Amino acid sequence: MESVIRMRGALMSLPFMTNDKEGLLRQWLGQMRPFMEEQTRLLNSTAFNQSDVCWGVESSDHKLLANRYAEFVKMAGLNANELKVFKKGLQIGGGEGKLQLFLELGESLQNTGWSLSGIYPLGQTLKLVPASTHRDQIEAWYAQHEADAAVLFGRSLAADTYSFFSTELFGANARENAELHISQAKALNVNPLPEALLGVLLEDEPAYIESFFKFGKAGLLEMGLRIPKPSEQMMTKLALVLGNSGLDGMAAYEGSLGNGFEKRFLQISRRSTGIIAHNQYALI
């Protein structure tokens, strides 16, 4: 319960929180709270510029979270057909890994969804991605490189539903992984992350990097990289390169969370509106 209070307090400090959004948050929390006493982890992902935030909960007990999520979807009057997609995702997961439920909030954003993290057959997870030229292109890229595992996949229930997935990049070092990212962007006929940002990532030489994709009905919405447990030096340099540092705001937000959290992932990606970076935390 203490972690819920801390995270909610941090969310209330964000500039875009309104009475309506606070009401939705209360509704979501009210539905999720019964299982917060179980073996679950609370997650939080926040944009560097504090334009949006994502509240999440995860557990290895898929059945418990799945039942609560289905109840929330029905109570909130969301798209009931998406529950069929959710069940398909659970079948792909096969009870392995962790199920995560999330609520996204921003100035013009209210959304909920689910994801699974573990090791899953990429071909199966891609079936949840809407058909498009972009999907075919990235599927062909992975087939060419004989890579067939996703480490994260999920879906939102927004009016404009989107699907997303991540894979581990298989380069021998950080530089090779950056080259693989550029190769994927070329296959999709889109721009990769800017060289300056990739340069910051290469300086830290992370041993593990994931490639992240988000798809909508019309094709690719977002593409980027995910790095576990980013260093403070990397975070500072990235914020400065982005030109909208948000360092003071991020420090204040982390202060609201207190000491009981760990940085789990840095995600930096390109959208049609530009580059966006997020920190993902796990409350402990």
PDB file of C-alpha atoms in Angstrom:
ATOM      1  CA  MET A   1       0.000   0.000   0.000  1.00  0.00           C
ATOM      2  CA  GLU A   2       2.864   2.386   0.773  1.00  0.00           C
ATOM      3  CA  SER A   3       4.191   2.007  -2.770  1.00  0.00           C
ATOM      4  CA  VAL A   4       0.742   2.820  -4.183  1.00  0.00           C
ATOM      5  CA  ILE A   5       0.594   6.016  -2.123  1.00  0.00           C
ATOM      6  CA  ARG A   6       4.100   7.028  -3.221  1.00  0.00           C
ATOM      7  CA  MET A   7       3.437   6.448  -6.899  1.00  0.00           C
ATOM      8  CA  ARG A   8       0.062   8.151  -6.812  1.00  0.00           C
ATOM      9  CA  GLY A   9       1.649  11.145  -5.103  1.00  0.00           C
ATOM     10  CA  ALA A  10       4.260  11.313  -7.869  1.00  0.00           C
ATOM     11  CA  LEU A  11       1.562  11.177 -10.541  1.00  0.00           C
ATOM     12  CA  MET A  12      -0.362  14.015  -8.921  1.00  0.00           C
ATOM     13  CA  SER A  13       2.729  16.205  -9.310  1.00  0.00           C
ATOM     14  CA  LEU A  14       2.610  15.971 -13.123  1.00  0.00           C
ATOM     15  CA  PRO A  15       1.302  19.062 -14.969  1.00  0.00           C
ATOM     16  CA  PHE A  16      -1.287  17.286 -17.140  1.00  0.00           C
ATOM     17  CA  MET A  17      -3.200  15.569 -14.328  1.00  0.00           C
ATOM     18  CA  THR A  18      -6.850  16.714 -14.303  1.00  0.00           C
ATOM     19  CA  ASN A  19      -9.890  15.712 -12.275  1.00  0.00           C
ATOM     20  CA  ASP A  20     -11.013  13.387 -15.083  1.00  0.00           C
ATOM     21  CA  LYS A  21      -7.638  11.689 -15.265  1.00  0.00           C
ATOM     22  CA  GLU A  22      -7.474  11.394 -11.495  1.00  0.00           C
ATOM     23  CA  GLY A  23     -10.929   9.787 -11.595  1.00  0.00           C
ATOM     24  CA  LEU A  24      -9.778   7.249 -14.180  1.00  0.00           C
ATOM     25  CA  LEU A  25      -6.704   6.526 -12.093  1.00  0.00           C
ATOM     26  CA  ARG A  26      -8.877   5.966  -9.018  1.00  0.00           C
ATOM     27  CA  GLN A  27     -11.117   3.610 -11.002  1.00  0.00           C
ATOM     28  CA  TRP A  28      -8.146   1.640 -12.296  1.00  0.00           C
ATOM     29  CA  LEU A  29      -6.568   1.454  -8.856  1.00  0.00           C
ATOM     30  CA  GLY A  30      -9.863   0.423  -7.317  1.00  0.00           C
ATOM     31  CA  GLN A  31     -10.085  -2.520  -9.681  1.00  0.00           C
ATOM     32  CA  MET A  32      -6.438  -3.505  -9.339  1.00  0.00           C
ATOM     33  CA  ARG A  33      -5.992  -2.995  -5.593  1.00  0.00           C
ATOM     34  CA  PRO A  34      -7.330  -6.442  -4.534  1.00  0.00           C
ATOM     35  CA  PHE A  35      -4.347  -8.165  -6.094  1.00  0.00           C
ATOM     36  CA  MET A  36      -1.808  -5.614  -4.934  1.00  0.00           C
ATOM     37  CA  GLU A  37      -1.626  -7.665  -1.757  1.00  0.00           C
ATOM     38  CA  GLU A  38      -0.401 -10.612  -3.826  1.00  0.00           C
ATOM     39  CA  GLN A  39       3.078 -11.201  -5.265  1.00  0.00           C
ATOM     40  CA  THR A  40       3.021  -8.319  -7.720  1.00  0.00           C
ATOM     41  CA  ARG A  41       5.303  -5.450  -8.684  1.00  0.00           C
ATOM     42  CA  LEU A  42       4.206  -1.902  -9.367  1.00  0.00           C
ATOM     43  CA  LEU A  43       5.746  -0.302 -12.445  1.00  0.00           C
ATOM     44  CA  ASN A  44       5.924   3.265 -13.679  1.00  0.00           C
ATOM     45  CA  SER A  45       7.178   4.697 -16.963  1.00  0.00           C
ATOM     46  CA  THR A  46       7.590   8.456 -17.317  1.00  0.00           C
ATOM     47  CA  ALA A  47       8.645  10.593 -20.281  1.00  0.00           C
ATOM     48  CA  PHE A  48      11.766  12.711 -19.839  1.00  0.00           C
ATOM     49  CA  ASN A  49       9.704  15.816 -20.656  1.00  0.00           C
ATOM     50  CA  GLN A  50       6.846  14.625 -18.400  1.00  0.00           C
ATOM     51  CA  SER A  51       4.385  14.690 -21.312  1.00  0.00           C
ATOM     52  CA  ASP A  52       2.935  11.316 -20.353  1.00  0.00           C
ATOM     53  CA  VAL A  53       3.148   8.602 -17.740  1.00  0.00           C
ATOM     54  CA  CYS A  54       2.335   4.900 -17.594  1.00  0.00           C
ATOM     55  CA  TRP A  55       1.284   3.119 -14.400  1.00  0.00           C
ATOM     56  CA  GLY A  56       1.618  -0.667 -14.391  1.00  0.00           C
ATOM     57  CA  VAL A  57       1.445  -3.802 -12.316  1.00  0.00           C
ATOM     58  CA  GLU A  58       3.024  -7.166 -13.114  1.00  0.00           C
ATOM     59  CA  SER A  59       2.882 -10.699 -11.794  1.00  0.00           C
ATOM     60  CA  SER A  60       3.816 -14.233 -12.740  1.00  0.00           C
ATOM     61  CA  ASP A  61       0.247 -15.205 -11.793  1.00  0.00           C
ATOM     62  CA  HIS A  62      -1.358 -14.670 -15.191  1.00  0.00           C
ATOM     63  CA  LYS A  63      -4.769 -15.971 -14.177  1.00  0.00           C
ATOM     64  CA  LEU A  64      -5.190 -13.550 -11.292  1.00  0.00           C
ATOM     65  CA  LEU A  65      -4.299 -10.474 -13.330  1.00  0.00           C
ATOM     66  CA  ALA A  66      -6.255 -11.663 -16.367  1.00  0.00           C
ATOM     67  CA  ASN A  67      -9.476 -11.969 -14.380  1.00  0.00           C
ATOM     68  CA  ARG A  68      -9.066  -8.509 -12.870  1.00  0.00           C
ATOM     69  CA  TYR A  69      -8.290  -6.996 -16.247  1.00  0.00           C
ATOM     70  CA  ALA A  70     -11.364  -8.538 -17.857  1.00  0.00           C
ATOM     71  CA  GLU A  71     -13.497  -7.099 -15.059  1.00  0.00           C
ATOM     72  CA  PHE A  72     -11.991  -3.635 -15.553  1.00  0.00           C
ATOM     73  CA  VAL A  73     -12.577  -3.705 -19.322  1.00  0.00           C
ATOM     74  CA  LYS A  74     -16.236  -4.592 -18.821  1.00  0.00           C
ATOM     75  CA  MET A  75     -16.761  -2.081 -16.004  1.00  0.00           C
ATOM     76  CA  ALA A  76     -15.151   0.746 -17.997  1.00  0.00           C
ATOM     77  CA  GLY A  77     -17.163  -0.071 -21.134  1.00  0.00           C
ATOM     78  CA  LEU A  78     -14.062  -0.666 -23.252  1.00  0.00           C
ATOM     79  CA  ASN A  79     -13.902  -2.688 -26.470  1.00  0.00           C
ATOM     80  CA  ALA A  80     -15.010  -6.172 -25.426  1.00  0.00           C
ATOM     81  CA  ASN A  81     -13.639  -7.667 -28.661  1.00  0.00           C
ATOM     82  CA  GLU A  82     -10.150  -6.837 -27.430  1.00  0.00           C
ATOM     83  CA  LEU A  83     -10.608  -9.408 -24.666  1.00  0.00           C
ATOM     84  CA  LYS A  84     -10.422 -12.074 -27.382  1.00  0.00           C
ATOM     85  CA  VAL A  85      -7.068 -10.668 -28.485  1.00  0.00           C
ATOM     86  CA  PHE A  86      -5.984 -10.608 -24.848  1.00  0.00           C
ATOM     87  CA  LYS A  87      -6.852 -14.291 -24.466  1.00  0.00           C
ATOM     88  CA  LYS A  88      -4.880 -15.054 -27.632  1.00  0.00           C
ATOM     89  CA  GLY A  89      -1.910 -13.255 -26.113  1.00  0.00           C
ATOM     90  CA  LEU A  90      -2.217 -15.352 -22.966  1.00  0.00           C
ATOM     91  CA  GLN A  91      -2.231 -18.495 -25.113  1.00  0.00           C
ATOM     92  CA  ILE A  92       0.967 -17.364 -26.818  1.00  0.00           C
ATOM     93  CA  GLY A  93       2.462 -16.658 -23.397  1.00  0.00           C
ATOM     94  CA  GLY A  94       1.651 -20.177 -22.277  1.00  0.00           C
ATOM     95  CA  GLY A  95       1.831 -19.168 -18.616  1.00  0.00           C
ATOM     96  CA  GLU A  96       5.509 -18.227 -18.963  1.00  0.00           C
ATOM     97  CA  GLY A  97       7.063 -14.914 -17.983  1.00  0.00           C
ATOM     98  CA  LYS A  98       5.210 -12.018 -16.409  1.00  0.00           C
ATOM     99  CA  LEU A  99       1.902 -10.438 -17.306  1.00  0.00           C
ATOM    100  CA  GLN A 100       1.807  -6.652 -17.064  1.00  0.00           C
ATOM    101  CA  LEU A 101      -1.265  -4.406 -17.046  1.00  0.00           C
ATOM    102  CA  PHE A 102      -0.892  -0.692 -17.650  1.00  0.00           C
ATOM    103  CA  LEU A 103      -2.707   2.638 -17.660  1.00  0.00           C
ATOM    104  CA  GLU A 104      -1.295   5.485 -19.779  1.00  0.00           C
ATOM    105  CA  LEU A 105      -2.101   9.111 -19.025  1.00  0.00           C
ATOM    106  CA  GLY A 106      -1.014  12.308 -20.760  1.00  0.00           C
ATOM    107  CA  GLU A 107      -2.273  15.722 -21.802  1.00  0.00           C
ATOM    108  CA  SER A 108      -4.319  14.154 -24.609  1.00  0.00           C
ATOM    109  CA  LEU A 109      -3.848  10.520 -23.657  1.00  0.00           C
ATOM    110  CA  GLN A 110      -5.972   8.040 -21.700  1.00  0.00           C
ATOM    111  CA  ASN A 111      -5.317   4.417 -22.469  1.00  0.00           C
ATOM    112  CA  THR A 112      -5.062   0.982 -20.923  1.00  0.00           C
ATOM    113  CA  GLY A 113      -3.526  -2.262 -22.117  1.00  0.00           C
ATOM    114  CA  TRP A 114      -1.479  -5.345 -21.351  1.00  0.00           C
ATOM    115  CA  SER A 115       1.869  -6.935 -22.136  1.00  0.00           C
ATOM    116  CA  LEU A 116       3.834 -10.113 -21.504  1.00  0.00           C
ATOM    117  CA  SER A 117       7.572 -10.198 -20.823  1.00  0.00           C
ATOM    118  CA  GLY A 118       9.607 -13.382 -21.181  1.00  0.00           C
ATOM    119  CA  ILE A 119      10.731 -15.409 -24.207  1.00  0.00           C
ATOM    120  CA  TYR A 120       8.055 -15.991 -26.853  1.00  0.00           C
ATOM    121  CA  PRO A 121       7.897 -17.130 -30.512  1.00  0.00           C
ATOM    122  CA  LEU A 122       8.179 -13.999 -32.635  1.00  0.00           C
ATOM    123  CA  GLY A 123       6.043 -15.431 -35.425  1.00  0.00           C
ATOM    124  CA  GLN A 124       3.137 -15.900 -33.023  1.00  0.00           C
ATOM    125  CA  THR A 125       3.437 -12.448 -31.469  1.00  0.00           C
ATOM    126  CA  LEU A 126       3.491 -10.812 -34.904  1.00  0.00           C
ATOM    127  CA  LYS A 127       0.027 -12.262 -35.539  1.00  0.00           C
ATOM    128  CA  LEU A 128      -1.298  -9.746 -33.010  1.00  0.00           C
ATOM    129  CA  VAL A 129       0.174  -6.876 -35.053  1.00  0.00           C
ATOM    130  CA  PRO A 130      -2.250  -5.341 -37.601  1.00  0.00           C
ATOM    131  CA  ALA A 131      -1.437  -6.317 -41.179  1.00  0.00           C
ATOM    132  CA  SER A 132       0.575  -3.657 -43.020  1.00  0.00           C
ATOM    133  CA  THR A 133       3.535  -3.238 -45.334  1.00  0.00           C
ATOM    134  CA  HIS A 134       5.672  -2.299 -42.334  1.00  0.00           C
ATOM    135  CA  ARG A 135       4.781  -5.484 -40.515  1.00  0.00           C
ATOM    136  CA  ASP A 136       5.692  -7.554 -43.565  1.00  0.00           C
ATOM    137  CA  GLN A 137       8.990  -5.685 -43.911  1.00  0.00           C
ATOM    138  CA  ILE A 138      10.132  -6.202 -40.333  1.00  0.00           C
ATOM    139  CA  GLU A 139       8.954  -9.817 -40.371  1.00  0.00           C
ATOM    140  CA  ALA A 140      11.093 -10.383 -43.476  1.00  0.00           C
ATOM    141  CA  TRP A 141      14.068  -8.709 -41.763  1.00  0.00           C
ATOM    142  CA  TYR A 142      13.867 -11.067 -38.797  1.00  0.00           C
ATOM    143  CA  ALA A 143      13.443 -14.075 -41.079  1.00  0.00           C
ATOM    144  CA  GLN A 144      16.533 -13.025 -43.046  1.00  0.00           C
ATOM    145  CA  HIS A 145      18.549 -12.890 -39.819  1.00  0.00           C
ATOM    146  CA  GLU A 146      16.997 -16.112 -38.467  1.00  0.00           C
ATOM    147  CA  ALA A 147      15.872 -14.340 -35.290  1.00  0.00           C
ATOM    148  CA  ASP A 148      12.676 -15.787 -33.888  1.00  0.00           C
ATOM    149  CA  ALA A 149      12.178 -14.658 -30.276  1.00  0.00           C
ATOM    150  CA  ALA A 150      10.286 -11.740 -28.735  1.00  0.00           C
ATOM    151  CA  VAL A 151      11.064 -10.675 -25.171  1.00  0.00           C
ATOM    152  CA  LEU A 152       8.036  -8.390 -24.817  1.00  0.00           C
ATOM    153  CA  PHE A 153       4.707  -8.060 -26.607  1.00  0.00           C
ATOM    154  CA  GLY A 154       1.374  -6.465 -25.869  1.00  0.00           C
ATOM    155  CA  ARG A 155      -1.521  -4.335 -26.982  1.00  0.00           C
ATOM    156  CA  SER A 156      -3.538  -1.279 -26.009  1.00  0.00           C
ATOM    157  CA  LEU A 157      -7.301  -0.804 -25.896  1.00  0.00           C
ATOM    158  CA  ALA A 158      -7.341   2.796 -27.111  1.00  0.00           C
ATOM    159  CA  ALA A 159      -9.730   4.011 -29.790  1.00  0.00           C
ATOM    160  CA  ASP A 160      -6.734   3.688 -32.121  1.00  0.00           C
ATOM    161  CA  THR A 161      -5.541   0.319 -30.883  1.00  0.00           C
ATOM    162  CA  TYR A 162      -1.851  -0.419 -31.209  1.00  0.00           C
ATOM    163  CA  SER A 163       0.323  -3.495 -30.740  1.00  0.00           C
ATOM    164  CA  PHE A 164       3.964  -3.519 -29.690  1.00  0.00           C
ATOM    165  CA  PHE A 165       6.858  -5.919 -29.232  1.00  0.00           C
ATOM    166  CA  SER A 166      10.554  -6.007 -28.383  1.00  0.00           C
ATOM    167  CA  THR A 167      13.355  -8.351 -29.366  1.00  0.00           C
ATOM    168  CA  GLU A 168      16.887  -8.708 -28.072  1.00  0.00           C
ATOM    169  CA  LEU A 169      19.435  -7.385 -30.540  1.00  0.00           C
ATOM    170  CA  PHE A 170      22.034 -10.025 -31.290  1.00  0.00           C
ATOM    171  CA  GLY A 171      25.149  -7.996 -32.082  1.00  0.00           C
ATOM    172  CA  ALA A 172      28.440  -8.981 -30.458  1.00  0.00           C
ATOM    173  CA  ASN A 173      28.748  -5.505 -28.917  1.00  0.00           C
ATOM    174  CA  ALA A 174      26.928  -2.188 -28.609  1.00  0.00           C
ATOM    175  CA  ARG A 175      28.249  -0.874 -31.924  1.00  0.00           C
ATOM    176  CA  GLU A 176      26.972  -3.920 -33.808  1.00  0.00           C
ATOM    177  CA  ASN A 177      23.598  -3.510 -32.101  1.00  0.00           C
ATOM    178  CA  ALA A 178      23.461   0.114 -33.249  1.00  0.00           C
ATOM    179  CA  GLU A 179      24.180  -1.069 -36.792  1.00  0.00           C
ATOM    180  CA  LEU A 180      21.366  -3.622 -36.512  1.00  0.00           C
ATOM    181  CA  HIS A 181      18.999  -0.841 -35.436  1.00  0.00           C
ATOM    182  CA  ILE A 182      20.015   1.188 -38.488  1.00  0.00           C
ATOM    183  CA  SER A 183      19.500  -1.893 -40.676  1.00  0.00           C
ATOM    184  CA  GLN A 184      15.982  -2.370 -39.295  1.00  0.00           C
ATOM    185  CA  ALA A 185      15.126   1.270 -39.962  1.00  0.00           C
ATOM    186  CA  LYS A 186      16.381   0.908 -43.526  1.00  0.00           C
ATOM    187  CA  ALA A 187      14.214  -2.182 -44.015  1.00  0.00           C
ATOM    188  CA  LEU A 188      11.192  -0.162 -42.857  1.00  0.00           C
ATOM    189  CA  ASN A 189      12.138   2.898 -44.956  1.00  0.00           C
ATOM    190  CA  VAL A 190      12.211   5.139 -41.870  1.00  0.00           C
ATOM    191  CA  ASN A 191      14.922   7.119 -40.122  1.00  0.00           C
ATOM    192  CA  PRO A 192      16.847   5.447 -37.287  1.00  0.00           C
ATOM    193  CA  LEU A 193      17.576   7.241 -34.040  1.00  0.00           C
ATOM    194  CA  PRO A 194      19.899  10.237 -34.571  1.00  0.00           C
ATOM    195  CA  GLU A 195      23.633   9.554 -34.561  1.00  0.00           C
ATOM    196  CA  ALA A 196      24.119  11.798 -31.521  1.00  0.00           C
ATOM    197  CA  LEU A 197      21.756   9.659 -29.447  1.00  0.00           C
ATOM    198  CA  LEU A 198      23.265   6.407 -30.668  1.00  0.00           C
ATOM    199  CA  GLY A 199      26.674   7.828 -29.787  1.00  0.00           C
ATOM    200  CA  VAL A 200      25.599   8.392 -26.183  1.00  0.00           C
ATOM    201  CA  LEU A 201      24.336   4.820 -25.986  1.00  0.00           C
ATOM    202  CA  LEU A 202      27.596   3.486 -27.423  1.00  0.00           C
ATOM    203  CA  GLU A 203      29.672   5.349 -24.838  1.00  0.00           C
ATOM    204  CA  ASP A 204      28.213   3.199 -22.062  1.00  0.00           C
ATOM    205  CA  GLU A 205      28.639   0.028 -24.168  1.00  0.00           C
ATOM    206  CA  PRO A 206      25.569  -1.752 -22.769  1.00  0.00           C
ATOM    207  CA  ALA A 207      25.887  -5.516 -23.132  1.00  0.00           C
ATOM    208  CA  TYR A 208      22.144  -5.925 -23.714  1.00  0.00           C
ATOM    209  CA  ILE A 209      19.880  -3.832 -25.965  1.00  0.00           C
ATOM    210  CA  GLU A 210      16.338  -4.481 -27.127  1.00  0.00           C
ATOM    211  CA  SER A 211      14.716  -3.254 -30.324  1.00  0.00           C
ATOM    212  CA  PHE A 212      11.199  -1.880 -29.775  1.00  0.00           C
ATOM    213  CA  PHE A 213       8.322  -1.459 -32.261  1.00  0.00           C
ATOM    214  CA  LYS A 214       4.788  -0.109 -31.996  1.00  0.00           C
ATOM    215  CA  PHE A 215       2.275  -0.690 -34.814  1.00  0.00           C
ATOM    216  CA  GLY A 216      -1.190   0.681 -35.543  1.00  0.00           C
ATOM    217  CA  LYS A 217      -3.678  -0.111 -38.277  1.00  0.00           C
ATOM    218  CA  ALA A 218      -1.779   2.017 -40.797  1.00  0.00           C
ATOM    219  CA  GLY A 219       1.641   0.581 -39.969  1.00  0.00           C
ATOM    220  CA  LEU A 220       4.619   1.626 -37.872  1.00  0.00           C
ATOM    221  CA  LEU A 221       3.940   4.191 -35.131  1.00  0.00           C
ATOM    222  CA  GLU A 222       7.150   4.051 -33.141  1.00  0.00           C
ATOM    223  CA  MET A 223      10.572   2.407 -33.294  1.00  0.00           C
ATOM    224  CA  GLY A 224      13.447   2.567 -30.862  1.00  0.00           C
ATOM    225  CA  LEU A 225      15.731   0.908 -28.346  1.00  0.00           C
ATOM    226  CA  ARG A 226      15.381  -0.299 -24.759  1.00  0.00           C
ATOM    227  CA  ILE A 227      18.345  -0.512 -22.386  1.00  0.00           C
ATOM    228  CA  PRO A 228      18.137  -2.055 -18.903  1.00  0.00           C
ATOM    229  CA  LYS A 229      19.313  -0.173 -15.806  1.00  0.00           C
ATOM    230  CA  PRO A 230      20.739   2.915 -17.550  1.00  0.00           C
ATOM    231  CA  SER A 231      23.518   4.796 -15.788  1.00  0.00           C
ATOM    232  CA  GLU A 232      22.990   8.307 -14.433  1.00  0.00           C
ATOM    233  CA  GLN A 233      25.681   9.550 -16.816  1.00  0.00           C
ATOM    234  CA  MET A 234      23.809   8.120 -19.802  1.00  0.00           C
ATOM    235  CA  MET A 235      20.537   9.663 -18.627  1.00  0.00           C
ATOM    236  CA  THR A 236      22.083  13.101 -18.211  1.00  0.00           C
ATOM    237  CA  LYS A 237      23.787  13.056 -21.617  1.00  0.00           C
ATOM    238  CA  LEU A 238      20.649  11.820 -23.373  1.00  0.00           C
ATOM    239  CA  ALA A 239      18.541  14.528 -21.763  1.00  0.00           C
ATOM    240  CA  LEU A 240      20.992  17.196 -22.905  1.00  0.00           C
ATOM    241  CA  VAL A 241      21.202  15.817 -26.458  1.00  0.00           C
ATOM    242  CA  LEU A 242      17.402  15.790 -26.682  1.00  0.00           C
ATOM    243  CA  GLY A 243      17.449  19.537 -26.108  1.00  0.00           C
ATOM    244  CA  ASN A 244      14.514  19.334 -23.701  1.00  0.00           C
ATOM    245  CA  SER A 245      16.442  18.074 -20.739  1.00  0.00           C
ATOM    246  CA  GLY A 246      13.692  17.860 -18.142  1.00  0.00           C
ATOM    247  CA  LEU A 247      16.404  16.965 -15.634  1.00  0.00           C
ATOM    248  CA  ASP A 248      14.916  19.091 -12.864  1.00  0.00           C
ATOM    249  CA  GLY A 249      11.431  17.724 -13.462  1.00  0.00           C
ATOM    250  CA  MET A 250      12.723  14.149 -13.565  1.00  0.00           C
ATOM    251  CA  ALA A 251      14.636  14.651 -10.325  1.00  0.00           C
ATOM    252  CA  ALA A 252      11.529  16.069  -8.645  1.00  0.00           C
ATOM    253  CA  TYR A 253       9.430  13.164  -9.909  1.00  0.00           C
ATOM    254  CA  GLU A 254      11.906  10.589  -8.629  1.00  0.00           C
ATOM    255  CA  GLY A 255      11.963  12.470  -5.336  1.00  0.00           C
ATOM    256  CA  SER A 256       8.189  12.009  -5.094  1.00  0.00           C
ATOM    257  CA  LEU A 257       8.686   8.263  -5.529  1.00  0.00           C
ATOM    258  CA  GLY A 258      11.013   8.202  -2.524  1.00  0.00           C
ATOM    259  CA  ASN A 259      13.895   5.755  -2.178  1.00  0.00           C
ATOM    260  CA  GLY A 260      11.931   2.593  -2.820  1.00  0.00           C
ATOM    261  CA  PHE A 261      12.368   2.243  -6.568  1.00  0.00           C
ATOM    262  CA  GLU A 262      14.832   0.950  -9.121  1.00  0.00           C
ATOM    263  CA  LYS A 263      15.347   2.032 -12.713  1.00  0.00           C
ATOM    264  CA  ARG A 264      14.414  -0.905 -14.877  1.00  0.00           C
ATOM    265  CA  PHE A 265      14.641   0.328 -18.481  1.00  0.00           C
ATOM    266  CA  LEU A 266      15.404   3.350 -20.591  1.00  0.00           C
ATOM    267  CA  GLN A 267      13.349   3.432 -23.781  1.00  0.00           C
ATOM    268  CA  ILE A 268      14.161   5.947 -26.477  1.00  0.00           C
ATOM    269  CA  SER A 269      12.274   5.912 -29.753  1.00  0.00           C
ATOM    270  CA  ARG A 270      11.207   7.872 -32.804  1.00  0.00           C
ATOM    271  CA  ARG A 271       7.581   8.799 -33.387  1.00  0.00           C
ATOM    272  CA  SER A 272       6.058  10.899 -36.161  1.00  0.00           C
ATOM    273  CA  THR A 273       6.133  13.799 -33.680  1.00  0.00           C
ATOM    274  CA  GLY A 274       9.834  13.366 -32.915  1.00  0.00           C
ATOM    275  CA  ILE A 275      12.101  11.606 -30.443  1.00  0.00           C
ATOM    276  CA  ILE A 276      10.669  10.532 -27.076  1.00  0.00           C
ATOM    277  CA  ALA A 277      12.509   9.000 -24.123  1.00  0.00           C
ATOM    278  CA  HIS A 278      11.034   7.202 -21.117  1.00  0.00           C
ATOM    279  CA  ASN A 279      12.333   5.889 -17.823  1.00  0.00           C
ATOM    280  CA  GLN A 280      10.698   2.738 -16.486  1.00  0.00           C
ATOM    281  CA  TYR A 281      10.785   2.180 -12.736  1.00  0.00           C
ATOM    282  CA  ALA A 282       9.869  -0.752 -10.523  1.00  0.00           C
ATOM    283  CA  LEU A 283       8.781   0.075  -6.986  1.00  0.00           C
ATOM    284  CA  ILE A 284      10.381  -2.031  -4.272  1.00  0.00           C
TER     285      ILE A 284
END
